[in-house]
Amino acid sequence: MTTQKARIEEVIDATEVDNAGSASESSGDERHPEASPSAQPSSSTASTSAPKKKKKKKSKAARALAALRPQDTIPQAIVDEVLHKVKTEDGPGARDINEAEVRKALELLKIGDVIKGKAGIGGKNRKEMGEHKFWQTQPVPQLGEGPPLDDGYIEPSKPREEVRQEAYPLPKDFQWCAVDLNDANQLKEVYELLSANYVEDDNAAFRFRYTAEFLEWALKPPGYHPEWHIGVRVSSNKKLVAFISGVPITLRARKNIVRASEINYLCVHKKLRSKRLAPVLIKEVTRQCHLKGVFQALYTAGVVLPTPVSTCRYYHRSLNIPKLVDVKFTYVPRNMTLARMIRSNKLPTVPNLAKTEGGLREMEDKDVKQVAELFSRYMQRFRMIPIMTLEELRHQFLSGKGKGERVPGVWKGRREGQVTWTYVVENLQTKRITDFFSFYTLPSSIIGNLKHGVLEAAYLFYYATDVAFSPGAEGDGRLQARLQELVHDALIVADQAKFDVFNALTLMDNASFLQDLKFGSGDGLLNYYLYNWRTAPLAGVEAASGDPIGRGVGVVML
């Protein structure tokens, strides 16, 4: 029986291999190639230990399986075709295989889950990337490769004169443009394009709602390159119909320091998806990165492409229960009433660290150096992290603070245009910063709901505590307890700022406190990818390479 089950799964797997390049271009963003350091490690090679499967001619089973992809159930046609193929190819020895076994094998493979997208809010909101056929032409680890024998680039960098100098050709009636985000009108064009055409969930109930302030913060860090903000316009009326962006980032990937680009916000107008603009946008932003001497990149997507270096799961902490139930973001469990659900998730109105230690306050410019030192030391715990200058750290944690003053000790409300919230814990005697936490806002439009128009979502950003440096703090639970205190206060601050939900990924040390703080597991997975760089898998939603859950990934992608 075990042999027969293996044979069923082999047939299903072969069928999936036949379809590996058949993903269609769709909405969402694509994230893409990035930069390399001036002194690069040697080229890496992939292990050839994994056996390669022979490509088989696409069968009826393959076509039937492709039809399954948009669905959550296993159609009878799929079961029949796989059963027929197994019996036909294996002859009399396969006669005992029945429909129930085939269906069970299909269900276990969770084929539908593989193509579900990323949820920026609540595990919904799909992000998709270019077709597999396109990615097979790019310097990325390919699906089915074994783990790399060593870390390093896949293709060597080139001198500037050897990089393509001309922009890639676009379809007729379209033209390239560099989007000037310092121009208020062009900035408005970008957030209107994203808000109407970017990430939305499968049921078209939620769509990210970007603001000018958010894009200013996300796309204009110190040292950004205007040439990496790339748009496509209709030649006749100059309407912006596609966009992709890159910003410079310095990564530490295990032991290597890598100059890279962080690729984000690939968006094509819904009516132009058939024009296949996405691969051209990716190639053009890659070209622009190469012209700046950047040959590696970091990007994320909700779908499986060649090949994730890590995968993280979204978790959600409900704050405004009645609203979340109204908009069907969450539901009331069978063994609970709405009133009881509200009571069980209720938070205090004042952060605990402000009451017990008196040192919790908003981060100020004078704190940048101390926070940078704490952040840099704490992040050494993780395998892939950003390396920030003081100016970059100031931008990430303070530039999105918004306009207006806050009265110390008043926790309600938010500033005009506020994007980020960063709080520090200061020892009142020594004036030393011992902890900090941060989160940012990215709301979503609620489509078709007459009562609620916007879902206010907060996202956990970076944090650190000096408790991590105390001998034995992780083993005896002191680190977990301190992180729980910090993020619990972050939830209180977010609740007082009228957020509806607080989201976090299974990266960094998040897994140690999510359950205790009543975060619920979402259905959204976020895959991390490195362009032109090989390294062994990094721990995200699952342990990997000897590291516990989350500890491989220390980069929060916006």
Coordinates of N, CA and C in Angstrom, one line a residue, residues 355-449:
K355 N 3.7 52.6 33.1 CA 3.2 52.6 34.5 C 4.3 52.1 35.4
T356 N 4.9 51.0 35.1 CA 5.8 50.3 36.0 C 7.2 50.9 36.0
E357 N 7.7 51.3 34.8 CA 9.1 51.8 34.8 C 9.2 53.3 34.5
G358 N 8.1 53.9 33.9 CA 8.0 55.3 33.7 C 8.9 55.8 32.6
G359 N 9.6 54.8 31.9 CA 10.5 55.2 30.9 C 10.1 55.0 29.4
L360 N 8.9 54.5 29.2 CA 8.4 54.3 27.8 C 8.0 55.7 27.2
R361 N 8.6 56.0 26.1 CA 8.2 57.3 25.4 C 8.5 57.1 24.0
E362 N 8.0 58.1 23.2 CA 8.3 58.1 21.8 C 9.8 58.3 21.5
M363 N 10.3 57.7 20.5 CA 11.7 57.9 20.1 C 11.9 59.3 19.6
E364 N 13.0 59.9 20.0 CA 13.4 61.2 19.5 C 14.7 61.2 18.8
D365 N 15.0 62.3 18.1 CA 16.3 62.3 17.3 C 17.5 62.1 18.2
K366 N 17.5 62.5 19.4 CA 18.6 62.3 20.3 C 18.9 60.9 20.7
D367 N 17.9 60.0 20.4 CA 18.0 58.6 20.7 C 18.6 57.8 19.6
V368 N 18.9 58.4 18.4 CA 19.2 57.6 17.2 C 20.5 56.8 17.4
K369 N 21.5 57.4 18.0 CA 22.8 56.7 18.2 C 22.6 55.5 19.1
Q370 N 21.9 55.7 20.2 CA 21.7 54.5 21.2 C 20.9 53.5 20.6
V371 N 19.8 53.8 19.9 CA 18.9 52.9 19.2 C 19.7 52.1 18.2
A372 N 20.5 52.8 17.4 CA 21.3 52.1 16.4 C 22.3 51.1 17.0
E373 N 22.9 51.4 18.1 CA 23.8 50.4 18.7 C 23.0 49.2 19.3
L374 N 21.9 49.5 19.9 CA 21.0 48.4 20.4 C 20.5 47.5 19.3
F375 N 20.0 48.2 18.2 CA 19.5 47.5 17.0 C 20.5 46.6 16.4
S376 N 21.7 47.2 16.2 CA 22.8 46.4 15.5 C 23.2 45.2 16.3
R377 N 23.3 45.4 17.6 CA 23.7 44.2 18.4 C 22.7 43.2 18.5
Y378 N 21.4 43.6 18.6 CA 20.3 42.6 18.7 C 20.1 41.8 17.4
M379 N 20.3 42.5 16.3 CA 20.0 41.8 15.0 C 21.1 40.8 14.7
Q380 N 22.2 40.7 15.4 CA 23.1 39.7 15.1 C 22.6 38.3 15.4
R381 N 21.4 38.2 16.0 CA 20.8 36.9 16.3 C 20.2 36.2 15.1
F382 N 20.1 37.0 14.0 CA 19.4 36.5 12.8 C 20.3 36.3 11.6
R383 N 20.0 35.5 10.6 CA 20.9 35.1 9.5 C 20.9 36.2 8.4
M384 N 19.8 36.8 8.1 CA 19.7 37.8 7.0 C 19.1 39.0 7.6
I385 N 19.9 40.1 7.6 CA 19.4 41.3 8.2 C 19.8 42.5 7.4
P386 N 19.2 43.7 7.6 CA 19.6 44.9 7.0 C 20.7 45.6 7.8
I387 N 21.7 46.2 7.2 CA 22.7 46.9 7.9 C 22.4 48.4 7.6
M388 N 22.1 49.2 8.6 CA 21.7 50.6 8.4 C 22.7 51.5 9.0
T389 N 22.9 52.6 8.2 CA 23.7 53.8 8.7 C 22.8 54.5 9.7
L390 N 23.4 55.5 10.4 CA 22.6 56.3 11.3 C 21.5 57.1 10.6
E391 N 21.8 57.6 9.4 CA 20.8 58.3 8.6 C 19.7 57.4 8.1
E392 N 20.0 56.2 7.7 CA 19.0 55.2 7.3 C 18.1 54.8 8.5
L393 N 18.7 54.6 9.7 CA 17.9 54.2 10.8 C 17.0 55.4 11.2
R394 N 17.5 56.6 11.2 CA 16.7 57.8 11.5 C 15.5 57.9 10.5
H395 N 15.8 57.6 9.3 CA 14.7 57.7 8.3 C 13.6 56.6 8.6
Q396 N 14.1 55.4 8.9 CA 13.1 54.3 9.1 C 12.2 54.5 10.3
F397 N 12.8 55.0 11.3 CA 12.1 55.1 12.6 C 11.5 56.4 12.9
L398 N 11.9 57.5 12.3 CA 11.5 58.8 12.6 C 10.9 59.7 11.5
S399 N 11.2 59.4 10.3 CA 10.8 60.2 9.2 C 9.3 60.1 8.9
G400 N 8.7 59.0 9.4 CA 7.2 58.8 9.2 C 6.4 59.2 10.4
K401 N 7.0 60.0 11.2 CA 6.3 60.4 12.5 C 5.1 61.2 12.3
G402 N 4.9 61.9 11.2 CA 3.8 62.8 11.0 C 4.0 64.2 11.5
K403 N 2.9 65.0 11.4 CA 3.0 66.4 11.7 C 2.2 66.6 13.0
G404 N 2.8 67.5 13.8 CA 2.1 67.9 15.1 C 2.8 67.3 16.3
E405 N 2.5 67.8 17.4 CA 3.2 67.4 18.7 C 2.2 66.5 19.5
R406 N 2.8 65.6 20.2 CA 2.0 64.8 21.2 C 2.4 65.1 22.6
V407 N 1.4 65.2 23.4 CA 1.6 65.4 24.8 C 2.1 64.2 25.5
P408 N 3.3 64.2 26.1 CA 3.8 63.0 26.8 C 2.8 62.4 27.8
G409 N 2.7 61.1 27.7 CA 1.8 60.4 28.6 C 0.3 60.3 28.1
V410 N 0.1 60.9 26.9 CA -1.2 60.8 26.3 C -1.1 59.8 25.1
W411 N -1.8 58.7 25.2 CA -1.6 57.6 24.3 C -2.7 57.6 23.2
K412 N -3.7 58.3 23.3 CA -4.8 58.3 22.3 C -4.4 59.1 21.0
G413 N -5.0 58.6 19.9 CA -4.9 59.4 18.7 C -3.6 59.1 17.9
R414 N -3.4 59.9 16.8 CA -2.3 59.8 16.0 C -2.0 61.2 15.3
R415 N -0.9 61.4 14.8 CA -0.5 62.6 14.1 C -1.1 62.6 12.7
E416 N -1.2 63.8 12.1 CA -1.6 63.9 10.7 C -0.5 63.3 9.9
G417 N -0.9 62.4 9.0 CA 0.1 61.8 8.1 C 1.1 60.8 8.7
Q418 N 0.8 60.3 9.9 CA 1.7 59.5 10.6 C 1.7 58.1 9.9
V419 N 3.0 57.6 9.7 CA 3.2 56.3 9.1 C 3.8 55.3 10.1
T420 N 4.7 55.8 10.9 CA 5.5 54.9 11.8 C 5.3 55.4 13.3
W421 N 5.4 54.4 14.1 CA 5.3 54.6 15.6 C 6.6 53.9 16.1
T422 N 7.4 54.6 16.8 CA 8.6 54.0 17.4 C 8.7 54.5 18.9
Y423 N 8.8 53.6 19.8 CA 8.9 53.9 21.2 C 10.1 53.3 21.8
V424 N 10.8 54.0 22.7 CA 11.9 53.5 23.4 C 11.6 53.3 24.9
V425 N 12.4 52.5 25.6 CA 12.3 52.4 27.0 C 13.7 52.9 27.5
E426 N 13.6 53.9 28.4 CA 14.8 54.6 28.9 C 14.9 54.4 30.4
N427 N 16.1 53.9 30.8 CA 16.4 53.8 32.2 C 16.5 55.3 32.8
L428 N 15.6 55.6 33.7 CA 15.5 57.0 34.1 C 16.7 57.4 34.9
Q429 N 17.4 56.5 35.5 CA 18.6 56.8 36.3 C 19.9 57.0 35.4
T430 N 20.1 56.0 34.5 CA 21.3 56.1 33.7 C 21.1 56.7 32.3
K431 N 19.8 57.0 32.0 CA 19.4 57.6 30.7 C 19.8 56.7 29.5
R432 N 20.0 55.4 29.8 CA 20.3 54.5 28.7 C 19.1 53.9 28.1
I433 N 19.1 53.8 26.8 CA 18.0 53.1 26.1 C 18.2 51.6 26.2
T434 N 17.2 50.9 26.8 CA 17.3 49.5 27.0 C 16.5 48.7 26.1
D435 N 15.5 49.3 25.5 CA 14.5 48.5 24.6 C 13.9 49.5 23.6
F436 N 13.4 49.0 22.5 CA 12.6 49.8 21.6 C 11.7 48.9 20.8
F437 N 10.6 49.4 20.3 CA 9.7 48.7 19.4 C 9.1 49.7 18.4
S438 N 8.7 49.2 17.2 CA 8.2 50.0 16.2 C 7.1 49.3 15.4
F439 N 6.2 50.0 14.8 CA 5.2 49.4 13.9 C 4.9 50.5 12.9
Y440 N 4.3 50.1 11.8 CA 3.9 51.1 10.7 C 2.4 50.8 10.3
T441 N 1.8 51.7 9.6 CA 0.5 51.6 9.2 C 0.4 51.3 7.7
L442 N -0.4 50.4 7.3 CA -0.8 50.2 5.8 C -2.3 49.8 5.8
P443 N -3.2 50.8 5.6 CA -4.6 50.5 5.6 C -5.0 49.8 4.3
S444 N -6.2 49.2 4.3 CA -6.8 48.6 3.1 C -8.2 49.2 2.9
S445 N -8.6 49.3 1.7 CA -9.9 49.7 1.3 C -10.8 48.4 1.5
I446 N -12.0 48.6 2.1 CA -12.9 47.5 2.2 C -13.9 47.7 1.1
I447 N -13.9 46.8 0.1 CA -14.6 46.9 -1.1 C -16.1 46.4 -0.9
G448 N -17.0 47.3 -1.3 CA -18.4 46.9 -1.3 C -19.1 46.8 0.0
N449 N -18.5 47.4 1.1 CA -19.1 47.5 2.4 C -19.6 48.9 2.6

